Coordinates of C-alpha atoms in Angstrom, one line a residue:
Chain U
X1 CA -5.1 -41.4 -23.3
X2 CA -3.6 -38.0 -23.9
X3 CA -0.9 -37.3 -21.2
X4 CA -1.5 -34.4 -18.8
X5 CA 1.6 -32.6 -19.9
X6 CA -0.1 -31.9 -23.2
X7 CA -2.9 -30.1 -21.4
X8 CA -0.5 -28.2 -19.3
X9 CA 1.4 -27.0 -22.4
X10 CA -1.9 -26.1 -24.1
X11 CA -3.0 -24.1 -21.1
X12 CA 0.3 -22.3 -20.8
X13 CA 0.3 -21.3 -24.5
X14 CA -3.3 -20.0 -24.1
X15 CA -2.4 -18.1 -21.0
X16 CA 0.6 -16.5 -22.7
X17 CA -1.6 -15.6 -25.7
X18 CA -4.1 -14.0 -23.4
X19 CA -1.4 -12.1 -21.5
X20 CA 0.2 -10.9 -24.7
X21 CA -3.2 -9.8 -26.1
X22 CA -3.9 -7.9 -23.0
X23 CA -0.7 -6.0 -23.2
X24 CA -0.7 -5.5 -27.0
X25 CA -4.3 -4.6 -27.7
X26 CA -5.9 -1.3 -26.5
X27 CA -9.5 -2.1 -27.2
X28 CA -11.2 -2.6 -23.9
X29 CA -13.5 -5.3 -25.2
X30 CA -10.6 -7.3 -26.6
X31 CA -8.7 -6.8 -23.3
X32 CA -11.7 -8.3 -21.4
X33 CA -11.7 -11.2 -23.8
X34 CA -8.0 -11.7 -23.2
X35 CA -8.6 -11.9 -19.5
X36 CA -11.3 -14.5 -20.1
X37 CA -8.8 -16.5 -22.2
X38 CA -6.3 -16.4 -19.4
X39 CA -8.9 -17.6 -16.8
X40 CA -10.0 -20.4 -19.1
X41 CA -6.4 -21.4 -19.8
X42 CA -6.1 -21.9 -16.0
X43 CA -9.3 -23.9 -16.0
X44 CA -8.0 -26.3 -18.6
X45 CA -4.9 -27.1 -16.5
X46 CA -7.0 -27.4 -13.3
X47 CA -9.4 -29.9 -14.9
X48 CA -6.5 -31.9 -16.3
X49 CA -4.6 -31.9 -13.0
X50 CA -7.8 -32.8 -11.1
X51 CA -8.3 -35.8 -13.4
X52 CA -4.6 -36.8 -13.2
X53 CA -4.4 -36.6 -9.4
X54 CA -8.0 -38.0 -9.0
X55 CA -8.9 -35.2 -6.7
X56 CA -12.1 -33.1 -6.8
X57 CA -10.7 -29.9 -5.3
X58 CA -9.5 -28.7 -8.7
X59 CA -12.9 -29.2 -10.3
X60 CA -14.4 -27.3 -7.4
X61 CA -12.1 -24.4 -8.1
X62 CA -13.0 -24.4 -11.8
X63 CA -16.6 -23.8 -10.9
X64 CA -15.7 -20.9 -8.6
X65 CA -13.5 -19.4 -11.3
X66 CA -16.3 -19.6 -13.8
X67 CA -18.7 -17.9 -11.4
X68 CA -16.2 -15.2 -10.5
X69 CA -15.4 -14.6 -14.2
X70 CA -19.1 -14.0 -14.8
X71 CA -19.2 -11.4 -12.0
X72 CA -16.1 -9.8 -13.4
X73 CA -17.5 -9.7 -16.9
X74 CA -20.7 -8.0 -15.6
X75 CA -18.7 -5.3 -13.9
X76 CA -16.3 -4.9 -16.7
X77 CA -19.0 -4.6 -19.4
X78 CA -20.9 -2.1 -17.2
X79 CA -17.9 0.1 -17.0
X80 CA -17.3 -0.2 -20.8
X81 CA -21.0 0.8 -21.4
X82 CA -20.6 3.8 -19.1
X83 CA -17.4 4.9 -20.8
X84 CA -18.8 4.4 -24.2
X85 CA -21.9 6.5 -23.4
X86 CA -19.7 9.3 -22.3
X87 CA -17.0 9.3 -24.9
X88 CA -18.2 7.1 -27.8
X89 CA -14.8 5.4 -27.5
X90 CA -13.6 2.0 -26.3
X91 CA -9.8 2.4 -26.7
X92 CA -7.8 2.6 -23.5
X93 CA -5.4 5.0 -25.2
X94 CA -8.1 7.6 -25.5
X95 CA -8.7 7.8 -21.8
X96 CA -5.9 10.1 -20.7
X97 CA -7.4 12.4 -18.1
X98 CA -5.3 10.8 -15.3
X99 CA -1.5 11.0 -15.7
X100 CA 1.6 12.4 -14.1
Chain G
X1 CA -25.6 -36.5 9.7
X2 CA -25.9 -33.0 11.2
X3 CA -23.2 -33.7 13.7
X4 CA -20.7 -34.1 10.9
X5 CA -21.4 -30.6 9.6
X6 CA -18.6 -28.2 10.6
X7 CA -19.5 -25.4 13.0
X8 CA -20.3 -22.1 11.4
X9 CA -19.2 -20.0 14.3
X10 CA -16.0 -19.0 12.6
X11 CA -17.7 -17.2 9.8
X12 CA -20.2 -15.3 11.9
X13 CA -18.5 -11.9 11.5
X14 CA -18.4 -12.1 7.7
X15 CA -22.0 -13.3 7.7
X16 CA -23.1 -10.3 9.7
X17 CA -21.4 -7.9 7.4
X18 CA -22.8 -9.5 4.2
X19 CA -26.4 -9.7 5.6
X20 CA -26.3 -6.1 6.8
X21 CA -24.7 -4.9 3.5
X22 CA -27.4 -6.6 1.5
X23 CA -30.1 -5.1 3.7
X24 CA -28.6 -1.6 3.2
X25 CA -28.6 -2.0 -0.6
X26 CA -32.2 -3.0 -0.5
X27 CA -33.3 -0.4 2.0
X28 CA -31.8 2.4 0.0
X29 CA -35.0 2.9 -2.1
X30 CA -37.3 3.3 0.9
X31 CA -35.1 5.3 3.3
X32 CA -35.0 9.0 2.4
X33 CA -32.8 10.2 5.3
X34 CA -29.5 8.7 4.2
X35 CA -27.6 9.3 7.4
X36 CA -29.4 6.2 8.7
X37 CA -27.0 4.1 6.6
X38 CA -24.0 5.7 8.3
X39 CA -25.4 4.9 11.7
X40 CA -26.2 1.3 10.7
X41 CA -22.7 0.9 9.3
X42 CA -21.1 2.2 12.5
X43 CA -23.3 -0.1 14.6
X44 CA -22.4 -3.0 12.5
X45 CA -18.7 -2.3 12.8
X46 CA -19.1 -2.3 16.6
X47 CA -21.1 -5.6 16.6
X48 CA -18.8 -7.3 14.1
X49 CA -15.7 -6.3 16.2
X50 CA -17.4 -7.8 19.2
X51 CA -18.2 -11.0 17.3
X52 CA -14.6 -11.2 15.9
X53 CA -13.2 -11.2 19.4
X54 CA -15.8 -13.7 20.6
X55 CA -15.2 -16.2 17.8
X56 CA -11.4 -16.2 18.2
X57 CA -10.0 -19.7 18.1
X58 CA -12.8 -21.3 16.1
X59 CA -12.3 -22.7 12.7
X60 CA -14.4 -24.0 9.8
X61 CA -13.1 -27.5 8.8
X62 CA -9.5 -27.2 7.8
X63 CA -9.9 -24.3 5.4
X64 CA -11.0 -21.3 7.5
X65 CA -9.5 -20.3 10.8
X66 CA -10.5 -17.4 13.0
X67 CA -7.1 -17.5 14.7
X68 CA -5.3 -14.6 16.4
X69 CA -3.4 -13.8 13.1
X70 CA -6.7 -13.1 11.4
X71 CA -7.9 -11.3 14.6
X72 CA -5.3 -8.6 14.2
X73 CA -6.0 -8.1 10.5
X74 CA -9.8 -8.1 11.1
X75 CA -9.2 -5.4 13.7
X76 CA -7.4 -3.3 11.1
X77 CA -10.1 -3.9 8.5
X78 CA -12.9 -2.8 10.9
X79 CA -10.8 0.2 11.9
X80 CA -10.5 1.1 8.3
X81 CA -14.3 0.6 7.7
X82 CA -15.0 2.7 10.8
X83 CA -12.8 5.6 9.8
X84 CA -13.9 5.5 6.1
X85 CA -17.5 5.5 7.1
X86 CA -17.0 8.5 9.4
X87 CA -15.3 10.6 6.6
X88 CA -18.0 9.7 4.1
X89 CA -21.2 11.5 4.9
X90 CA -20.0 15.1 4.5
X91 CA -18.1 14.3 1.4
X92 CA -20.8 12.0 0.0
X93 CA -23.4 14.7 0.3
X94 CA -21.2 17.1 -1.7
X95 CA -20.4 14.8 -4.5
X96 CA -23.6 12.7 -4.4
X97 CA -22.5 9.3 -3.3
X98 CA -24.2 9.4 0.1
X99 CA -26.5 6.4 -0.3
X100 CA -27.0 2.8 0.9
X101 CA -25.1 1.0 -1.9
X102 CA -22.0 3.0 -1.0
X103 CA -21.9 1.7 2.6
X104 CA -23.1 -1.7 1.5
X105 CA -20.2 -2.1 -1.0
X106 CA -17.7 -1.0 1.6
X107 CA -19.1 -3.8 3.9
X108 CA -18.9 -6.4 1.1
X109 CA -15.3 -5.4 0.5
X110 CA -14.5 -5.7 4.2
X111 CA -16.1 -9.1 4.3
X112 CA -13.9 -10.2 1.4
X113 CA -10.8 -8.9 3.2
X114 CA -11.8 -10.8 6.3
X115 CA -12.1 -14.0 4.2
X116 CA -8.6 -13.3 2.8
X117 CA -7.2 -12.9 6.3
X118 CA -8.8 -16.1 7.6
X119 CA -8.4 -18.4 4.6
X120 CA -6.2 -21.4 5.1
X121 CA -7.1 -22.7 1.7
X122 CA -6.0 -21.3 -1.6
X123 CA -9.5 -21.5 -3.1
X124 CA -11.0 -19.4 -0.3
X125 CA -8.1 -17.0 -0.6
X126 CA -9.0 -16.5 -4.2
X127 CA -12.7 -16.1 -3.5
X128 CA -12.1 -13.5 -0.7
X129 CA -9.8 -11.6 -3.0
X130 CA -12.4 -11.4 -5.7
X131 CA -15.2 -10.5 -3.3
X132 CA -13.0 -7.6 -2.1
X133 CA -11.7 -6.6 -5.6
X134 CA -15.1 -6.6 -7.3
X135 CA -16.6 -4.4 -4.6
X136 CA -13.7 -2.0 -4.7
X137 CA -13.9 -1.7 -8.6
X138 CA -17.5 -0.6 -8.2
X139 CA -16.7 1.8 -5.4
X140 CA -13.9 3.4 -7.5
X141 CA -16.3 4.0 -10.3
X142 CA -19.2 5.1 -8.1
X143 CA -18.9 8.7 -9.1
X144 CA -19.6 7.8 -12.8
X145 CA -20.8 11.3 -13.8
X146 CA -17.1 12.3 -13.3
X147 CA -15.0 11.0 -16.2
X148 CA -11.9 10.6 -13.9
X149 CA -13.7 8.2 -11.6
X150 CA -14.8 6.0 -14.6
X151 CA -11.4 6.0 -16.1
X152 CA -9.7 5.1 -12.8
X153 CA -12.2 2.3 -12.2
X154 CA -11.7 0.9 -15.7
X155 CA -7.9 0.8 -15.3
X156 CA -8.2 -0.7 -11.8
X157 CA -10.6 -3.3 -13.1
X158 CA -8.5 -4.3 -16.1
X159 CA -5.2 -4.6 -14.1
X160 CA -6.9 -6.2 -11.1
X161 CA -8.4 -8.9 -13.2
X162 CA -5.1 -9.4 -15.0
X163 CA -3.4 -9.9 -11.6
X164 CA -6.1 -12.4 -10.5
X165 CA -5.4 -14.6 -13.5
X166 CA -1.8 -14.7 -12.4
X167 CA -2.8 -15.7 -8.9
X168 CA -4.9 -18.5 -10.3
X169 CA -2.1 -19.8 -12.4
X170 CA 0.2 -19.8 -9.3
X171 CA -2.5 -21.7 -7.3
X172 CA -2.7 -24.2 -10.2
X173 CA 1.0 -24.9 -10.2
X174 CA 1.2 -25.3 -6.5
X175 CA -1.8 -27.7 -6.6
X176 CA -0.3 -29.7 -9.4
X177 CA 3.0 -30.1 -7.4
X178 CA 1.5 -30.9 -4.0
X179 CA -2.0 -32.2 -5.0
X180 CA -3.5 -30.1 -2.2
X181 CA -5.0 -26.6 -1.9
X182 CA -4.8 -26.5 1.9
X183 CA -1.9 -24.3 3.1
X184 CA -0.8 -26.6 5.9
X185 CA -0.9 -29.6 3.7
X186 CA 1.2 -27.8 1.1
X187 CA 3.7 -26.8 3.8
X188 CA 3.9 -30.4 5.0
X189 CA 4.4 -31.7 1.5
X190 CA 7.1 -29.2 0.6
X191 CA 8.8 -29.9 3.9
X192 CA 9.0 -33.6 3.4
X193 CA 9.6 -33.8 -0.4
X194 CA 12.1 -30.9 -0.7
X195 CA 11.1 -29.6 -4.1
X196 CA 13.1 -26.4 -3.6
X197 CA 15.0 -26.7 -7.0
X198 CA 11.8 -27.5 -8.9
X199 CA 11.3 -25.1 -11.8
X200 CA 7.5 -25.2 -11.5
X201 CA 7.7 -24.2 -7.8
X202 CA 9.9 -21.3 -8.7
X203 CA 7.6 -20.3 -11.5
X204 CA 4.6 -20.5 -9.1
X205 CA 6.5 -18.3 -6.5
X206 CA 7.2 -15.7 -9.2
X207 CA 3.5 -15.7 -10.2
X208 CA 2.4 -15.3 -6.5
X209 CA 4.9 -12.4 -6.2
X210 CA 3.4 -10.8 -9.3
X211 CA -0.2 -11.3 -8.3
X212 CA 0.3 -9.9 -4.7
X213 CA 2.6 -7.2 -6.2
X214 CA -0.4 -5.9 -8.2
X215 CA -2.7 -6.1 -5.2
X216 CA -0.5 -4.2 -2.8
X217 CA 1.0 -2.0 -5.6
X218 CA 4.7 -2.9 -5.7
X219 CA 6.7 -1.4 -8.5
X220 CA 6.6 -2.4 -11.4
X221 CA 3.0 -3.5 -10.8
X222 CA 1.9 -0.1 -9.4
X223 CA 0.8 1.6 -12.6
X224 CA -2.9 1.5 -11.7
X225 CA -2.4 3.0 -8.2
X226 CA -1.9 6.7 -9.0
X227 CA -4.6 6.9 -11.6
X228 CA -7.1 5.0 -9.5
X229 CA -6.3 7.0 -6.3
X230 CA -6.7 10.3 -8.2
X231 CA -9.9 9.3 -10.0
X232 CA -11.8 7.5 -7.3
X233 CA -14.0 9.6 -4.8
X234 CA -11.7 10.7 -2.0
X235 CA -13.4 8.8 0.7
X236 CA -13.1 5.6 -1.4
X237 CA -9.4 6.4 -2.0
X238 CA -8.9 6.6 1.7
X239 CA -10.6 3.3 2.1
X240 CA -8.8 1.4 -0.6
X241 CA -5.4 2.9 0.0
X242 CA -5.4 0.9 3.3
X243 CA -8.0 -1.9 3.3
X244 CA -7.1 -3.9 0.2
X245 CA -3.4 -3.3 0.9
X246 CA -3.7 -4.7 4.4
X247 CA -5.7 -7.6 3.0
X248 CA -3.0 -8.3 0.4
X249 CA -0.4 -8.4 3.1
X250 CA -2.6 -10.7 5.2
X251 CA -2.8 -13.1 2.2
X252 CA 1.0 -12.7 1.5
X253 CA 1.8 -13.6 5.1
X254 CA -0.4 -16.7 4.9
X255 CA 0.9 -17.9 1.6
X256 CA 4.6 -17.0 1.8
X257 CA 5.2 -17.7 5.5
X258 CA 2.7 -20.6 6.1
X259 CA 2.3 -22.5 2.9
X260 CA 5.6 -21.7 1.2
X261 CA 7.7 -21.2 4.4
X262 CA 10.2 -23.9 3.4
X263 CA 10.7 -22.2 0.0
X264 CA 11.8 -19.0 1.7
X265 CA 15.0 -18.7 -0.3
X266 CA 13.0 -18.9 -3.5
X267 CA 10.5 -16.1 -2.8
X268 CA 12.9 -13.7 -1.1
X269 CA 14.8 -13.7 -4.4
X270 CA 11.7 -12.2 -6.0
X271 CA 10.6 -9.9 -3.2
X272 CA 13.9 -8.2 -2.4
X273 CA 14.4 -6.6 -5.8
X274 CA 10.7 -5.7 -5.9
X275 CA 10.9 -4.0 -2.5
X276 CA 14.0 -2.0 -3.3
X277 CA 12.6 -0.8 -6.6
X278 CA 9.3 0.0 -4.9
X279 CA 10.5 2.3 -2.2
X280 CA 12.9 4.2 -4.4
X281 CA 10.5 4.6 -7.4
X282 CA 7.5 5.3 -5.1
X283 CA 9.5 8.0 -3.1
X284 CA 11.0 9.6 -6.2
X285 CA 7.8 9.9 -8.2
X286 CA 6.0 11.3 -5.2
X287 CA 8.4 14.2 -5.3
X288 CA 7.1 15.6 -8.6
X289 CA 3.4 15.3 -7.9
X290 CA 1.3 18.4 -7.5
X291 CA -2.0 16.6 -7.0
X292 CA -2.1 15.6 -3.3
X293 CA -4.1 12.4 -4.0
X294 CA -1.6 11.4 -6.5
X295 CA 1.2 12.3 -4.2
X296 CA -0.3 10.1 -1.5
X297 CA -0.8 7.3 -4.0
X298 CA 2.9 7.2 -4.7
X299 CA 3.6 7.5 -1.0
X300 CA 1.3 4.5 -0.5
X301 CA 3.4 2.6 -3.1
X302 CA 6.5 3.5 -1.1
X303 CA 4.8 2.4 2.2
X304 CA 4.0 -1.0 0.6
X305 CA 7.7 -1.3 -0.1
X306 CA 8.5 -0.7 3.6
X307 CA 5.8 -3.1 4.8
X308 CA 7.0 -5.9 2.6
X309 CA 10.3 -5.8 4.5
X310 CA 8.6 -7.6 7.4
X311 CA 7.5 -10.4 5.0
X312 CA 11.0 -10.6 3.5
X313 CA 12.4 -11.0 7.0
X314 CA 10.4 -14.2 7.0
X315 CA 10.2 -14.4 10.8
X316 CA 7.3 -14.1 13.2
X317 CA 8.9 -10.8 14.4
X318 CA 8.9 -9.6 10.9
X319 CA 5.2 -10.4 10.3
X320 CA 4.2 -8.8 13.6
X321 CA 6.2 -5.6 12.6
X322 CA 4.4 -5.6 9.2
X323 CA 1.0 -6.0 10.9
X324 CA 1.8 -3.1 13.3
X325 CA 2.9 -1.0 10.4
X326 CA -0.3 -1.5 8.6
X327 CA -2.4 -0.7 11.7
X328 CA -0.5 2.6 12.1
X329 CA -0.6 3.3 8.3
X330 CA -4.4 3.0 8.5
X331 CA -4.6 5.7 11.2
X332 CA -2.3 8.2 9.6
X333 CA -3.3 7.7 5.9
X334 CA -7.0 8.0 6.5
X335 CA -6.3 11.0 8.8
X336 CA -4.5 12.7 5.9
X337 CA -7.3 11.9 3.5
X338 CA -9.7 13.3 6.1
X339 CA -8.1 16.7 5.9
X340 CA -8.3 16.6 2.0
X341 CA -12.0 15.9 2.4
X342 CA -12.3 18.7 4.9
X343 CA -11.3 21.1 2.2
X344 CA -13.7 19.8 -0.4
X345 CA -16.6 22.1 -1.4
X346 CA -19.2 21.8 -4.2
X347 CA -17.1 24.0 -6.5
X348 CA -13.7 23.5 -5.0
X349 CA -11.7 20.3 -5.4
X350 CA -8.9 21.0 -2.9
X351 CA -6.8 18.4 -4.5
X352 CA -3.8 20.5 -5.7
X353 CA -1.1 20.9 -3.1
X354 CA -1.2 24.6 -3.7
X355 CA -4.7 24.6 -2.3
X356 CA -3.0 24.0 1.0
X357 CA -0.9 27.1 0.7
X358 CA -1.2 29.3 3.8
X359 CA -3.6 27.0 5.5
X360 CA -2.0 27.6 8.8
X361 CA -3.1 31.3 8.7
X362 CA -6.7 30.6 7.7
X363 CA -7.4 27.3 9.5
X364 CA -4.6 26.7 12.0
X365 CA -6.1 23.5 13.5
X366 CA -6.7 21.8 10.2
X367 CA -3.1 22.7 9.2
X368 CA -1.7 21.3 12.5
X369 CA -3.6 18.1 12.0
X370 CA -2.3 17.7 8.5
X371 CA 1.2 18.4 9.8
X372 CA 0.9 15.6 12.3
X373 CA -0.4 13.1 9.8
X374 CA 2.3 14.1 7.2
X375 CA 5.1 13.9 9.8
X376 CA 3.8 10.5 10.7
X377 CA 3.8 9.4 7.1
X378 CA 7.3 10.7 6.8
X379 CA 8.3 8.7 9.9
X380 CA 9.3 11.6 12.1
X381 CA 9.2 10.9 15.9
X382 CA 7.2 11.2 18.2
X383 CA 4.5 10.1 15.8
X384 CA 3.4 6.5 15.3
X385 CA 4.8 6.4 11.7
X386 CA 8.3 6.4 13.2
X387 CA 7.6 3.5 15.5
X388 CA 6.1 1.5 12.7
X389 CA 9.0 2.1 10.4
X390 CA 11.5 1.4 13.2
X391 CA 10.1 -2.1 13.9
X392 CA 9.8 -3.1 10.3
X393 CA 13.4 -2.0 9.6
X394 CA 14.7 -3.7 12.7
X395 CA 13.0 -7.0 11.9
X396 CA 14.6 -7.0 8.4
X397 CA 18.0 -6.1 9.9
X398 CA 17.8 -8.9 12.4
X399 CA 16.8 -11.4 9.7
X400 CA 20.1 -10.6 8.0
X401 CA 19.3 -8.0 5.4
X402 CA 21.4 -5.0 6.4
X403 CA 21.9 -3.6 2.9
X404 CA 18.2 -3.7 2.3
X405 CA 17.5 -1.7 5.4
X406 CA 20.1 0.9 4.4
X407 CA 18.4 1.2 1.1
X408 CA 15.0 1.6 2.8
X409 CA 16.3 4.3 5.1
X410 CA 17.8 6.2 2.1
X411 CA 14.5 5.9 0.3
X412 CA 12.6 7.2 3.3
X413 CA 14.8 10.3 3.3
X414 CA 13.7 11.0 -0.3
X415 CA 10.1 10.2 0.6
X416 CA 10.1 12.8 3.3
X417 CA 10.4 15.6 0.7
X418 CA 6.9 15.5 -0.7
X419 CA 5.3 15.5 2.8
X420 CA 7.5 18.4 4.0
X421 CA 6.8 20.3 0.8
X422 CA 3.1 20.4 1.7
X423 CA 4.0 21.4 5.3
X424 CA 6.2 24.2 3.9
X425 CA 3.3 25.4 1.7
X426 CA 0.9 25.4 4.7
X427 CA 3.2 27.2 7.1
X428 CA 5.6 29.4 5.1
X429 CA 3.5 30.7 2.3
X430 CA 0.7 33.3 2.4
X431 CA -2.8 32.1 1.7
X432 CA -3.9 32.5 -2.0
X433 CA -7.3 31.0 -2.2
X434 CA -10.3 31.4 0.1
X435 CA -10.7 28.0 1.7
X436 CA -13.7 27.1 3.7
X437 CA -13.9 23.9 5.7
X438 CA -16.7 21.3 5.2
X439 CA -16.6 20.0 8.8
X440 CA -19.2 17.5 10.0
X441 CA -19.5 15.7 13.4
X442 CA -18.6 12.4 11.7
X443 CA -15.4 13.8 10.1
X444 CA -14.5 15.4 13.4
X445 CA -14.8 12.0 15.2
X446 CA -12.7 10.3 12.5
X447 CA -10.0 12.9 12.7
X448 CA -10.0 12.7 16.5
X449 CA -9.6 8.9 16.4
X450 CA -6.7 9.2 13.8
X451 CA -4.9 11.9 15.7
X452 CA -5.3 10.1 19.1
X453 CA -4.0 6.9 17.5
X454 CA -1.0 8.6 15.7
X455 CA 0.1 10.5 18.8
X456 CA -0.7 7.8 21.4
X457 CA 1.1 5.0 19.6
X458 CA 3.9 7.4 18.8
X459 CA 4.8 7.9 22.5
X460 CA 3.4 4.7 24.0
X461 CA 3.5 1.9 21.4
X462 CA 3.8 -1.0 23.9
X463 CA 0.1 -2.1 23.8
X464 CA 0.2 -2.2 20.0
X465 CA 3.5 -4.1 19.9
X466 CA 2.3 -6.4 22.6
X467 CA -0.9 -7.1 20.7
X468 CA 0.8 -7.7 17.3
X469 CA 3.4 -10.1 18.8
X470 CA 0.7 -12.0 20.7
X471 CA -1.3 -12.4 17.5
X472 CA 1.8 -13.8 15.7
X473 CA 2.2 -16.4 18.5
X474 CA 5.3 -14.7 20.1
X475 CA 5.9 -14.1 23.7
X476 CA 5.1 -10.4 24.2

């Protein structure tokens, strides 16, 4: 059996990739994808820990995370569509009305 | 089998809010006279407050407790909902957000905040936080014909979701270490096993500090706050400058003081630098702002820095001081936003601080109210803001952080400048623009409540102190 620590390392690498992508990329769609990668990275370690500790609480949390991520994606994409309709643009750098 | 089901009494207040909110969202299509929604919201606030007091002491299994700690925060949230509802109709009619969904979303957000305050379980804490955040993202972008509102909502959404991922990772590590998501079980495990030098625990503490830092806008995780506060509709800004912040502190109190109380040395290491940077940066950047909503955004960043001192103190006295501070902050901040809304007309934004120039000549009462709220935000006696600051600083001092308190006092001297500049413009400059007030009966009531609270608790804070200490389990 694959040891839990491998899953934890995998999840941490994925999380770091997501966080890096979120900071480095300015395309809103890519940023949304990076957030999903981060959430799923957490899900991997939750599932692995739940199996290792033989406890169901972690598996429960995974389902909640998936449900919340769906809600988040709905709101995020709605905002992207509204922004795109107005400006024909999906790059965060182009939205500079608010500053100071 | 039924007898083994836990009692649902503890979640009655949240249930009422969610049911009424859903009804409002559905009724919006059939009801043409939109003031009905304001009335229903006000009635729901009253009923929910009654039910909150009636259900004190109940709990839902081990994961949800309607205890006195939650009672105090729920009182704050309902006060915020009450004041935000009262300032909404006049403003909402002008900008076109006076409809059922607006009030419904505010109620959903308050239900989420209540779940955060009552949760004794990290899963529920996460869910409450998301219910609150998702509602507030939509509220911030509700004025979607205005590009600023959309841009603010987008930024808030992206950074808010980013922070949630950090919270989840922190929860995962704590779960992996203690094999429990229940806060009391986590506290027991950490107390008996002494993992204080464990790297994963420290990592998880840092992640919690980052996640809550985003939610209550501590520097350097505050970048979203000024943009969102400026972009969002003003009534929403008033709501979310206090509500989600208080909810964030409620969750912080539960997580840091209850679940991770034994690891206090660990998390104070992260929170102390955050607090110092927060009140200095917040105060300094508020100085250069000319948009009053942006100025109040940076001031709210600085205020989060003061409020976190009570958490850093790590004592029950500290927590009760933070709770009292948030209560007072709700009154004075929504009061100040009420005056900004008072100036708003169809073709006049009233958001630049120069729009307040000479207000004392044209509208002396409005100027006087603004003066009281700004003095309270600056922490000048005999207003409530002074009392709040005094108790937070004292609790941090007694917990052994004298240098931190000195830094906070210095920062609050800088922070007084932007408030006093607006006062100076109102009282010592001749009026330049023709300003007409957009006063409604609702807004008048809201301002009256805020003013009464700010002045009453400024000269007679005993009841509030008593209540806050009682809710933290201290002798009054």
